[in-house]
Amino acid sequence: MMSHDGLLGELDLHLIGEGRHWDLADCLGAHVVEHNGRQGVRFAVWAPNARSVSVVGDFNGWNEGASPMALRSGGVWEVFVSEARAGHRYKYAIHDAHGHRLPLKADPVARQTENPPATASVVADETPFNWTDDTWMQERAARQAHDAPLSIYEVHFGSWRRQPGEGEAQWRTRGAELIDYVKEMGYTHIELLPITEHPFGGSWGYQTLGLFAPTARYGSPNDFAAFVDACHAAGIGVILDWVPAHFPTDEHGLMRFDGTALYEHEDPQQGYHPDWNTLIYNFGRHEVRNLLLASALEWARRYHVDGLRVDAVASMLYLDYSRKHGEWRPNAYGGRENLEAIAFLRDLNTLVPEHAPGAMVVAEESTAWPGVTAPVHAGGLGFHFKWNMGWMHDTLRYMGYDPIHRRYHHHDMTFGMVYAHTEHFVLPLSHDEVVHGKGSLFGRMPGDEWRKFANLRAYFGFMWGHPGKKLLFMGGDIGQRAEWNHDAQVDWAALADGRHEGLRNVVRDLNAVYRRHPALHASDSLPEGFTWLVGDDIENSVFVFLRCHESDYVLVACNMTPVPREGYRVGVPVGGIWNEILNTDASAYGGSGMGNGGSVEAATEPSHGKPYSLNLSLPPLATLMLTPSGSQGEQ
């Protein structure tokens, strides 16, 4: 039995029409309700240019004539079906304005879907999850502040770890193992490649269609909520990659949803991504902005996620992104800036902190757009952090050179400090750097086996010492030799080789030092928190800098050649004993064991503008970290 008696309230319809319904998935989509004394499911969908819409599914034998929907104001169609239940699959049968029947469409706001490659939406069981993370949620803002330590482990959940013949991983099983690993390694956050529902696994989630549904590949929506809750219980934050920049052209998806370019632009110069063969959201349409903004809030509020990393922001900001002359349409002022996308991003970064206090939004933005992390009220985009793609490209390029040639590329390691304080940065060694023929991080290091390990250990030391929050893709911390393969798993067997285990121990210990010492994180965004002591020793490829915060000091010294440097004098601000708190060349890590015997006493000999100095032994291809006795992080 079905009914069309005014199911949605007038306020819901009004807010949908205005594009300001932040609880969009509570009214549109499929919901188990009681209506006129009967239990069933209310279906509602926005399709303003359709001639007719009906819902088809398990409850009516997929008969498009069985459950026709009624048109309400603003182009919303609705119907109550008493035979429908939670767990039933469904789609919408839509006839366009000319009466042509379109391919069956999945629900744009479905909270659950069937497991790909199947494409139907599923009526979700919306029984509230029993959260136990009140303390975490109250502390979240401080844990994710600009002065907090953030060390992020980036994960493709389906290929992190698999047992033989297991197939895809599960939130409650592999999820528990992932949490244990992340906690053991000392990371503060897990960042998940997109787990919004996506039809093609080979897109890694970046061609998503189900903006409100956790992918069915890994379990139910409540399974995902349980994973987030367990992360919070372990003191670990959860960041989701979220993709509002584009969507795929699968016929069951958003493309020409009601027979018109409803979600995309009609003009391919505005509505089509040539690089990815995908469509671009029409950010100028308020109902489309509403869909995207409501999705962001859904993850932050319903699933308690702690942050969204917005993919491909540069492609949203520029109308001429990856387009030649004549292939793009200027804005109203003749410029290349996408004014509608800019307004959307500012709305996003205003609404998320307002509706989910303490949650953060991070931009993957690869250009020099000014003020990405500046507040919206100051004319910025309002993101909490920005990925520092320039730092990543420069330093990886440097590390790829044979040490004998590094003197000619010294600036690749120092240039990042020219702009390090212009934004709030994350330093990302992400999945994008270990695919498409680029090789693994380990494979990109030059030299023989010993040098490859030494280079990567030294590079991680430089990265953890450098201003900016840290992000490392899975497999990088164990020196996986092969490129990432989303159909396999991390090469855990490599840890049987003590050199790989040594590299992992370096990352674990770097995380511990990083979290313990405010000097390495609390002043990331402040110029006074960083001082070059030796930034110009081009001939020796040595870099030495001082990180400081209040009474905490950490000296970072990097020797990027295989030649040991004895008697290397470096100025320091305070006297006494300086303890060697980390040495990437330690024998325990697989290094040569050269160093400073655990500590060095400062001499009253000024150097580098400082009243005291240390006479250091710099190991080959290594990074040292030293801190004075009594420093805040050592107390």
XYZ file of C-alpha atoms in Angstrom:
635
model
C 0.000 0.000 0.000
C 1.237 3.483 -0.789
C 0.250 6.998 0.197
C 0.904 10.549 -1.011
C -0.568 12.418 1.943
C 1.801 15.353 2.641
C 4.671 13.403 4.117
C 7.361 16.072 4.103
C 6.670 19.183 6.114
C 6.413 22.599 4.516
C 9.508 23.782 6.375
C 11.536 20.900 4.919
C 10.349 21.768 1.423
C 11.064 25.448 1.987
C 14.619 24.792 3.172
C 15.280 22.386 0.310
C 14.054 25.028 -2.111
C 16.373 27.601 -0.562
C 19.319 25.198 -0.515
C 19.750 25.520 3.253
C 18.586 22.139 4.582
C 21.650 20.924 6.475
C 19.842 17.721 7.519
C 19.029 16.872 3.921
C 19.395 13.106 4.336
C 16.823 13.174 7.137
C 14.073 14.241 4.745
C 15.131 13.139 1.264
C 16.037 9.503 0.648
C 14.433 6.450 2.255
C 13.290 6.428 5.897
C 11.431 3.882 7.966
C 8.462 5.777 9.432
C 4.976 5.259 10.764
C 2.342 6.943 8.611
C -1.395 6.903 9.274
C -0.856 4.082 11.761
C 1.109 1.903 9.341
C 4.820 1.041 9.388
C 6.641 1.493 6.100
C 9.172 3.621 4.251
C 8.925 7.207 3.054
C 10.815 7.842 -0.166
C 11.641 11.362 -1.378
C 13.867 12.567 -4.211
C 14.620 15.865 -5.941
C 13.974 15.635 -9.695
C 12.415 18.973 -10.742
C 12.433 18.371 -14.504
C 10.956 14.870 -14.504
C 7.523 14.113 -15.956
C 7.066 11.206 -13.540
C 8.997 9.330 -10.871
C 8.329 6.018 -9.170
C 10.280 3.936 -6.698
C 11.077 0.336 -7.530
C 12.626 -2.287 -5.302
C 12.447 -5.554 -3.447
C 9.119 -4.520 -1.909
C 7.220 -4.222 -5.214
C 8.978 -6.690 -7.506
C 10.852 -3.820 -9.193
C 7.604 -2.874 -10.925
C 7.771 0.794 -11.853
C 4.002 1.078 -11.990
C 3.486 -0.136 -8.432
C 4.711 2.864 -6.412
C 4.345 6.139 -8.327
C 5.532 9.225 -6.498
C 3.712 12.526 -6.104
C 5.245 15.896 -6.959
C 5.560 18.427 -4.137
C 6.851 21.977 -4.322
C 10.413 22.634 -5.454
C 10.641 19.545 -7.623
C 10.567 17.045 -4.735
C 8.777 13.730 -5.347
C 7.591 11.531 -2.489
C 5.625 8.406 -1.605
C 5.008 6.195 1.438
C 5.223 2.441 0.782
C 3.934 0.276 3.623
C 5.460 -2.916 2.181
C 9.009 -1.523 2.266
C 11.364 -2.313 5.133
C 14.925 -1.621 6.263
C 17.323 -3.703 4.207
C 15.259 -3.556 1.017
C 17.060 -2.510 -2.149
C 15.564 0.246 -4.322
C 16.086 2.693 -7.177
C 14.105 5.451 -8.866
C 12.432 5.010 -12.249
C 12.346 8.473 -13.830
C 10.725 9.675 -17.037
C 12.189 12.907 -18.356
C 10.191 15.924 -19.469
C 9.640 14.310 -22.877
C 8.391 11.045 -21.417
C 11.546 9.042 -22.094
C 12.412 6.501 -19.386
C 15.907 7.021 -18.035
C 18.178 4.268 -16.689
C 17.185 3.372 -13.132
C 18.828 5.810 -10.739
C 20.349 5.207 -7.318
C 19.307 7.557 -4.522
C 21.642 10.605 -4.298
C 21.218 10.766 -0.501
C 21.049 7.042 0.311
C 22.660 6.237 3.642
C 23.357 2.668 2.581
C 23.983 0.828 -0.674
C 24.451 -2.734 -1.804
C 27.958 -4.043 -2.325
C 29.550 -2.982 -5.640
C 29.543 -3.849 -8.455
C 25.805 -3.950 -7.673
C 24.377 -0.429 -7.738
C 21.072 -0.315 -5.851
C 20.427 1.858 -2.828
C 19.362 0.189 0.432
C 16.796 1.322 2.984
C 19.059 1.896 5.985
C 18.374 0.774 9.518
C 18.642 4.159 11.201
C 18.715 2.897 14.789
C 21.022 5.413 16.502
C 24.522 4.177 17.227
C 25.474 4.056 20.921
C 28.486 6.373 20.993
C 30.957 6.184 23.890
C 33.327 8.996 22.831
C 32.036 11.979 24.815
C 35.442 12.702 26.330
C 37.162 12.570 22.936
C 34.614 14.883 21.360
C 35.095 17.411 24.170
C 38.881 17.301 23.764
C 38.933 17.165 19.966
C 39.406 20.867 19.278
C 42.579 20.980 21.384
C 43.912 17.752 19.840
C 43.555 19.228 16.348
C 44.591 22.815 16.994
C 47.359 24.478 15.015
C 49.727 24.017 17.959
C 48.933 20.315 18.446
C 50.994 17.367 17.159
C 49.329 15.777 14.126
C 50.959 12.681 12.670
C 48.615 11.148 10.118
C 48.696 7.589 8.776
C 47.024 7.605 5.354
C 45.258 4.334 4.559
C 43.403 2.653 1.729
C 41.363 0.432 4.008
C 40.745 -2.349 1.510
C 44.431 -2.961 0.839
C 46.022 -2.290 4.224
C 45.995 -5.912 5.341
C 44.311 -9.042 3.965
C 44.402 -12.694 4.828
C 44.732 -15.183 1.939
C 41.398 -15.513 0.180
C 39.779 -12.935 2.464
C 38.793 -10.327 -0.129
C 37.901 -6.881 1.195
C 38.681 -5.903 4.778
C 36.045 -5.274 7.426
C 35.608 -2.396 9.873
C 35.234 -4.568 12.969
C 38.016 -7.076 12.226
C 40.794 -5.469 10.208
C 39.729 -2.154 11.717
C 40.755 -3.351 15.172
C 44.150 -4.463 13.815
C 44.635 -1.099 12.123
C 43.870 0.758 15.350
C 46.383 -1.369 17.255
C 49.054 -0.691 14.637
C 48.448 3.059 14.552
C 48.509 3.277 18.336
C 51.712 1.226 18.538
C 53.368 3.479 15.949
C 52.366 6.670 17.745
C 50.353 8.288 14.951
C 47.643 10.686 16.108
C 45.226 10.219 13.184
C 44.114 7.802 10.513
C 43.211 9.338 7.162
C 41.047 7.091 4.995
C 41.048 7.303 1.224
C 37.412 7.946 0.229
C 34.994 5.488 1.805
C 31.942 7.245 0.408
C 30.276 4.711 -1.885
C 31.906 4.441 -5.299
C 31.117 2.081 -8.175
C 34.684 1.336 -9.343
C 37.196 0.110 -6.776
C 40.068 1.014 -9.075
C 39.266 4.700 -8.554
C 40.362 4.194 -4.903
C 37.144 6.006 -3.950
C 37.927 9.258 -5.749
C 35.043 8.771 -8.197
C 32.255 8.684 -5.684
C 28.484 8.650 -6.112
C 27.190 7.845 -2.624
C 28.036 10.998 -0.724
C 26.050 9.907 2.348
C 26.822 6.172 2.419
C 29.909 4.384 3.782
C 30.905 1.894 1.122
C 29.295 -1.514 1.623
C 32.649 -3.163 0.817
C 33.729 -3.012 4.457
C 30.498 -3.505 6.392
C 27.355 -1.662 7.447
C 27.049 2.031 8.365
C 26.971 1.060 12.039
C 30.129 -1.000 11.530
C 31.844 2.142 10.303
C 30.506 4.116 13.274
C 31.886 1.412 15.577
C 35.294 1.783 13.925
C 35.310 5.555 14.518
C 34.181 5.046 18.127
C 36.977 2.506 18.674
C 39.526 4.919 17.185
C 38.424 7.599 19.612
C 38.643 5.162 22.527
C 42.261 4.543 21.497
C 43.012 8.272 21.287
C 43.126 8.305 17.483
C 41.346 10.816 15.236
C 39.706 9.898 11.925
C 39.975 11.997 8.756
C 38.045 11.157 5.587
C 39.048 12.050 2.064
C 35.961 13.767 0.673
C 35.431 14.535 -3.011
C 33.208 17.477 -4.025
C 35.333 18.285 -7.082
C 33.847 15.781 -9.530
C 31.651 12.699 -9.963
C 31.630 9.784 -12.427
C 29.392 9.291 -15.422
C 27.898 5.921 -14.415
C 24.360 5.773 -15.750
C 22.824 4.886 -12.371
C 24.356 7.989 -10.788
C 23.907 11.745 -10.876
C 24.604 12.306 -14.573
C 21.520 13.878 -16.195
C 19.579 12.649 -13.210
C 16.123 13.776 -14.353
C 16.998 13.985 -18.030
C 18.707 17.354 -17.627
C 22.105 18.513 -16.383
C 20.750 18.722 -12.855
C 23.919 18.311 -10.801
C 26.470 19.148 -13.498
C 26.801 22.081 -15.888
C 25.186 21.674 -19.299
C 28.228 23.313 -20.890
C 31.127 20.802 -20.954
C 33.586 23.704 -20.627
C 32.240 24.057 -17.100
C 30.794 20.641 -16.356
C 33.367 18.116 -17.601
C 36.848 17.164 -16.340
C 38.960 16.094 -19.322
C 41.702 14.672 -17.095
C 39.463 12.269 -15.220
C 36.562 11.776 -17.664
C 34.202 12.906 -14.928
C 31.575 15.592 -14.411
C 31.822 18.783 -12.357
C 29.174 19.852 -9.873
C 27.274 23.026 -10.672
C 28.323 25.036 -7.612
C 26.129 27.898 -8.740
C 22.960 25.886 -8.121
C 21.934 26.176 -4.498
C 20.325 22.717 -4.354
C 23.621 21.187 -5.510
C 25.621 23.144 -2.943
C 23.091 21.983 -0.350
C 23.669 18.326 -1.288
C 27.432 18.681 -0.878
C 27.332 20.717 2.309
C 24.797 18.354 3.888
C 27.097 15.452 2.997
C 30.030 17.085 4.771
C 27.916 17.695 7.867
C 26.569 14.129 7.750
C 30.058 12.659 8.182
C 31.023 15.151 10.875
C 27.841 14.798 12.911
C 26.378 11.345 12.234
C 29.725 9.518 12.164
C 31.771 11.781 14.463
C 34.637 12.000 11.971
C 37.247 14.487 13.063
C 38.175 15.969 9.719
C 37.538 16.063 6.004
C 40.396 16.291 3.546
C 38.931 17.952 0.456
C 40.365 16.425 -2.705
C 41.472 18.378 -5.783
C 40.716 21.872 -4.482
C 42.845 23.469 -7.212
C 40.563 21.979 -9.861
C 37.637 23.696 -8.150
C 39.259 27.107 -7.774
C 40.298 27.654 -11.397
C 37.965 27.633 -14.391
C 40.932 26.945 -16.673
C 42.248 24.027 -14.631
C 43.887 21.605 -17.095
C 42.270 23.426 -20.042
C 43.860 25.121 -23.004
C 43.014 28.554 -24.334
C 39.471 28.553 -25.686
C 38.458 25.493 -23.664
C 37.163 27.363 -20.625
C 34.625 30.057 -19.883
C 35.728 33.126 -17.849
C 33.778 34.304 -14.822
C 31.530 37.372 -14.820
C 34.583 39.619 -14.401
C 36.612 37.967 -17.130
C 38.839 36.080 -14.707
C 39.835 32.461 -14.307
C 38.636 32.111 -10.709
C 35.583 29.925 -10.134
C 33.613 32.341 -7.983
C 30.812 29.854 -7.296
C 33.219 27.156 -6.106
C 35.017 29.698 -3.912
C 31.715 30.658 -2.287
C 30.944 26.963 -1.757
C 34.292 26.299 -0.062
C 33.830 29.283 2.226
C 30.359 28.021 3.144
C 31.835 24.581 3.837
C 34.510 25.966 6.130
C 31.985 28.118 7.960
C 29.367 25.402 8.477
C 31.590 22.507 9.584
C 33.059 24.204 12.682
C 29.662 25.705 13.461
C 27.809 22.373 13.392
C 30.668 20.061 14.448
C 32.885 21.934 16.928
C 36.486 20.804 16.814
C 36.237 19.129 13.408
C 38.732 20.297 10.805
C 38.710 20.658 7.022
C 41.978 20.171 5.120
C 42.666 21.276 1.547
C 44.600 19.331 -1.029
C 45.540 22.490 -2.913
C 48.577 22.510 -5.175
C 48.856 26.146 -6.270
C 49.877 29.417 -4.658
C 46.279 30.535 -4.056
C 46.565 33.049 -1.210
C 44.822 32.557 2.123
C 43.734 28.935 1.821
C 43.892 28.631 5.616
C 43.083 32.263 6.375
C 39.688 32.841 8.054
C 36.684 33.455 5.834
C 35.995 36.763 7.582
C 39.503 37.887 6.557
C 38.950 36.992 2.909
C 40.479 33.507 3.078
C 39.001 30.156 2.141
C 38.838 29.127 5.785
C 40.502 25.691 5.703
C 42.134 24.468 8.912
C 45.194 23.066 7.125
C 46.593 22.877 3.600
C 48.668 20.069 2.116
C 52.126 21.432 1.268
C 52.474 19.929 -2.203
C 55.425 22.173 -3.069
C 57.466 20.930 -0.117
C 56.683 17.345 -1.053
C 57.692 17.711 -4.713
C 60.875 19.666 -3.927
C 62.200 17.403 -1.196
C 61.344 14.139 -2.955
C 63.125 15.428 -6.042
C 66.195 16.244 -3.944
C 66.237 12.865 -2.257
C 66.115 11.160 -5.656
C 69.476 12.617 -6.681
C 72.699 10.751 -6.038
C 74.361 12.512 -3.066
C 77.256 13.609 -5.268
C 74.819 15.784 -7.220
C 72.779 17.127 -4.298
C 74.998 20.196 -3.930
C 73.441 21.502 -7.147
C 69.903 21.171 -5.754
C 70.392 22.395 -2.187
C 67.551 24.895 -2.539
C 65.021 22.062 -2.947
C 65.390 21.373 0.772
C 65.510 24.964 1.950
C 62.945 26.676 -0.277
C 60.007 25.390 1.756
C 60.948 27.697 4.606
C 60.490 30.742 2.377
C 56.712 30.256 2.605
C 56.347 27.809 5.528
C 54.471 30.330 7.663
C 52.117 31.697 5.007
C 49.612 28.881 5.661
C 48.961 26.150 8.220
C 50.573 23.200 6.451
C 50.523 19.419 6.421
C 53.630 17.790 4.914
C 52.228 14.927 2.806
C 54.006 11.835 1.539
C 50.738 10.486 0.204
C 49.432 7.649 -1.954
C 49.859 9.836 -5.048
C 53.635 9.579 -4.673
C 53.771 5.766 -4.835
C 51.614 4.993 -7.892
C 51.564 5.382 -11.682
C 55.165 4.351 -12.219
C 56.674 6.674 -9.609
C 57.873 3.748 -7.532
C 57.788 3.377 -3.759
C 59.459 5.849 -1.410
C 62.154 3.248 -0.814
C 62.595 2.645 -4.537
C 63.024 6.353 -5.204
C 66.050 6.583 -2.929
C 69.415 6.356 -4.784
C 72.297 3.988 -4.194
C 72.753 0.444 -2.987
C 70.586 -1.244 -0.364
C 72.374 0.318 2.609
C 72.145 3.805 1.125
C 68.483 3.446 0.205
C 67.580 2.643 3.801
C 69.871 5.368 5.160
C 68.462 7.971 2.769
C 64.880 7.187 3.702
C 65.629 7.205 7.435
C 67.384 10.572 7.070
C 64.538 11.969 4.982
C 61.951 10.983 7.582
C 64.090 12.668 10.234
C 64.202 15.863 8.169
C 60.439 15.706 7.617
C 59.555 15.175 11.275
C 61.870 18.022 12.254
C 60.507 20.450 9.637
C 57.565 22.767 10.454
C 54.246 21.295 9.363
C 52.012 18.436 10.435
C 53.000 14.979 9.151
C 51.257 12.569 6.769
C 52.641 9.244 5.555
C 50.898 6.705 3.338
C 50.786 3.103 4.490
C 53.782 1.022 3.468
C 56.109 4.004 3.486
C 56.966 3.537 7.132
C 58.250 -0.001 6.545
C 60.104 0.808 3.323
C 57.827 -1.196 1.057
C 59.788 -1.819 -2.121
C 56.957 -2.069 -4.655
C 54.461 0.554 -5.685
C 51.139 0.480 -3.891
C 48.707 -2.028 -5.429
C 45.106 -1.551 -4.329
C 44.359 -5.194 -5.125
C 47.053 -6.487 -2.753
C 48.146 -5.508 0.764
C 51.058 -3.737 2.403
C 54.156 -5.932 2.129
C 54.184 -6.894 5.789
C 56.494 -9.819 5.052
C 59.282 -7.285 4.497
C 59.489 -6.780 8.269
C 61.230 -10.144 8.535
C 64.235 -8.220 7.211
C 65.678 -6.286 10.142
C 66.459 -3.275 7.941
C 62.761 -2.768 7.203
C 61.930 -3.244 10.884
C 64.626 -0.700 11.704
C 63.028 1.839 9.377
C 59.653 1.276 10.998
C 61.229 1.809 14.408
C 62.631 5.129 13.205
C 59.120 6.312 12.311
C 57.725 5.034 15.612
C 60.433 6.841 17.578
C 60.083 10.006 15.493
C 56.384 10.057 16.346
C 57.208 9.719 20.032
C 59.773 12.541 19.965
C 57.451 14.694 17.867
C 54.543 14.300 20.275
C 56.724 14.752 23.361
C 58.452 17.958 22.287
C 56.299 21.091 21.834
C 59.230 22.605 19.922
C 58.457 20.230 17.051
C 54.749 21.060 16.740
C 53.476 23.926 18.893
C 55.128 26.713 16.875
C 54.661 25.270 13.382
C 52.892 28.389 12.178
C 55.112 30.921 13.951
C 58.359 32.252 12.427
C 59.981 32.404 15.851
C 59.610 28.634 16.172
C 62.262 27.953 13.490
C 65.815 29.163 12.959
C 68.263 28.141 10.270
C 71.644 27.535 11.835
C 73.211 26.024 8.732
C 71.197 26.423 5.578
C 73.973 27.257 3.140
C 76.485 24.401 3.446
C 75.998 23.445 -0.158
C 79.321 21.652 -0.588
C 78.659 19.232 2.263
C 74.848 18.958 1.790
C 74.318 19.617 5.497
C 71.222 21.264 6.959
C 70.949 22.310 10.596
C 68.017 24.135 12.156
C 66.615 24.841 15.585
C 62.993 24.306 16.570
C 61.837 26.053 19.725
C 58.742 26.695 21.788
C 58.992 28.509 25.110
C 61.598 26.535 27.105
C 61.753 23.575 24.718
C 64.498 23.313 22.089
C 65.217 20.644 19.495
C 68.265 20.876 17.228
C 67.901 19.017 13.919
C 71.057 18.242 11.917
C 70.935 16.429 8.572
C 73.910 15.117 6.608
C 72.634 14.154 3.161
C 75.876 12.598 1.909
C 77.509 9.252 2.793
C 80.602 11.124 4.071
C 80.746 11.436 7.899
C 81.380 14.989 9.153
C 83.535 15.112 12.275
C 83.981 18.236 14.351
C 81.003 20.041 12.818
C 80.421 23.103 14.989
C 76.876 24.404 15.391
C 75.659 27.323 17.497
C 73.029 26.781 20.205
C 71.091 29.174 22.458
C 71.755 27.503 25.829
C 74.713 25.795 27.479
C 75.054 22.524 29.345
C 74.509 18.990 28.091
C 72.593 18.423 24.869
C 71.146 14.911 24.642
C 70.964 13.022 21.372
C 67.290 12.048 21.438
C 67.238 10.514 17.970
C 69.889 9.381 15.495
C 68.642 7.774 12.298
C 72.078 6.146 11.850
C 71.789 4.218 15.119
C 72.704 0.554 14.793
C 69.293 -0.356 16.236
C 67.764 1.138 13.087
C 70.176 -0.622 10.731
C 72.642 2.260 10.559
C 76.397 2.390 11.060
C 76.116 3.354 14.726
C 78.079 6.584 14.384
C 77.019 9.500 16.557
C 77.854 11.511 19.645
C 77.748 8.894 22.365
C 74.296 10.002 23.447
C 75.159 13.577 24.421
C 77.368 16.604 23.757
C 78.385 19.370 26.158
C 77.978 22.876 24.796
C 81.106 24.995 24.690
C 81.127 28.684 25.592
C 82.222 29.403 22.046
C 79.764 31.543 20.075
C 78.731 30.321 16.640
C 75.973 31.050 14.139
C 74.867 34.035 16.210
C 74.339 31.917 19.330
C 76.305 32.239 22.614
C 77.183 28.533 22.823
C 78.064 25.806 20.353
C 78.183 22.044 19.917
C 81.023 20.137 18.271
C 79.084 17.388 16.487
C 79.840 14.181 14.670
C 77.388 13.981 11.780
C 76.828 10.380 10.677
C 76.559 9.499 6.969
C 73.141 9.942 5.358
C 71.538 10.658 8.708
C 69.476 13.070 10.776
C 70.246 13.853 14.404
C 67.919 15.443 16.950
C 69.355 16.916 20.157
C 67.778 18.760 23.047
C 69.317 20.406 26.153
C 69.013 18.639 29.500
C 65.952 19.897 31.304
C 64.201 20.879 28.079
C 60.408 20.826 28.407
C 59.911 17.739 26.266
C 62.397 15.727 28.335
C 60.808 16.450 31.696
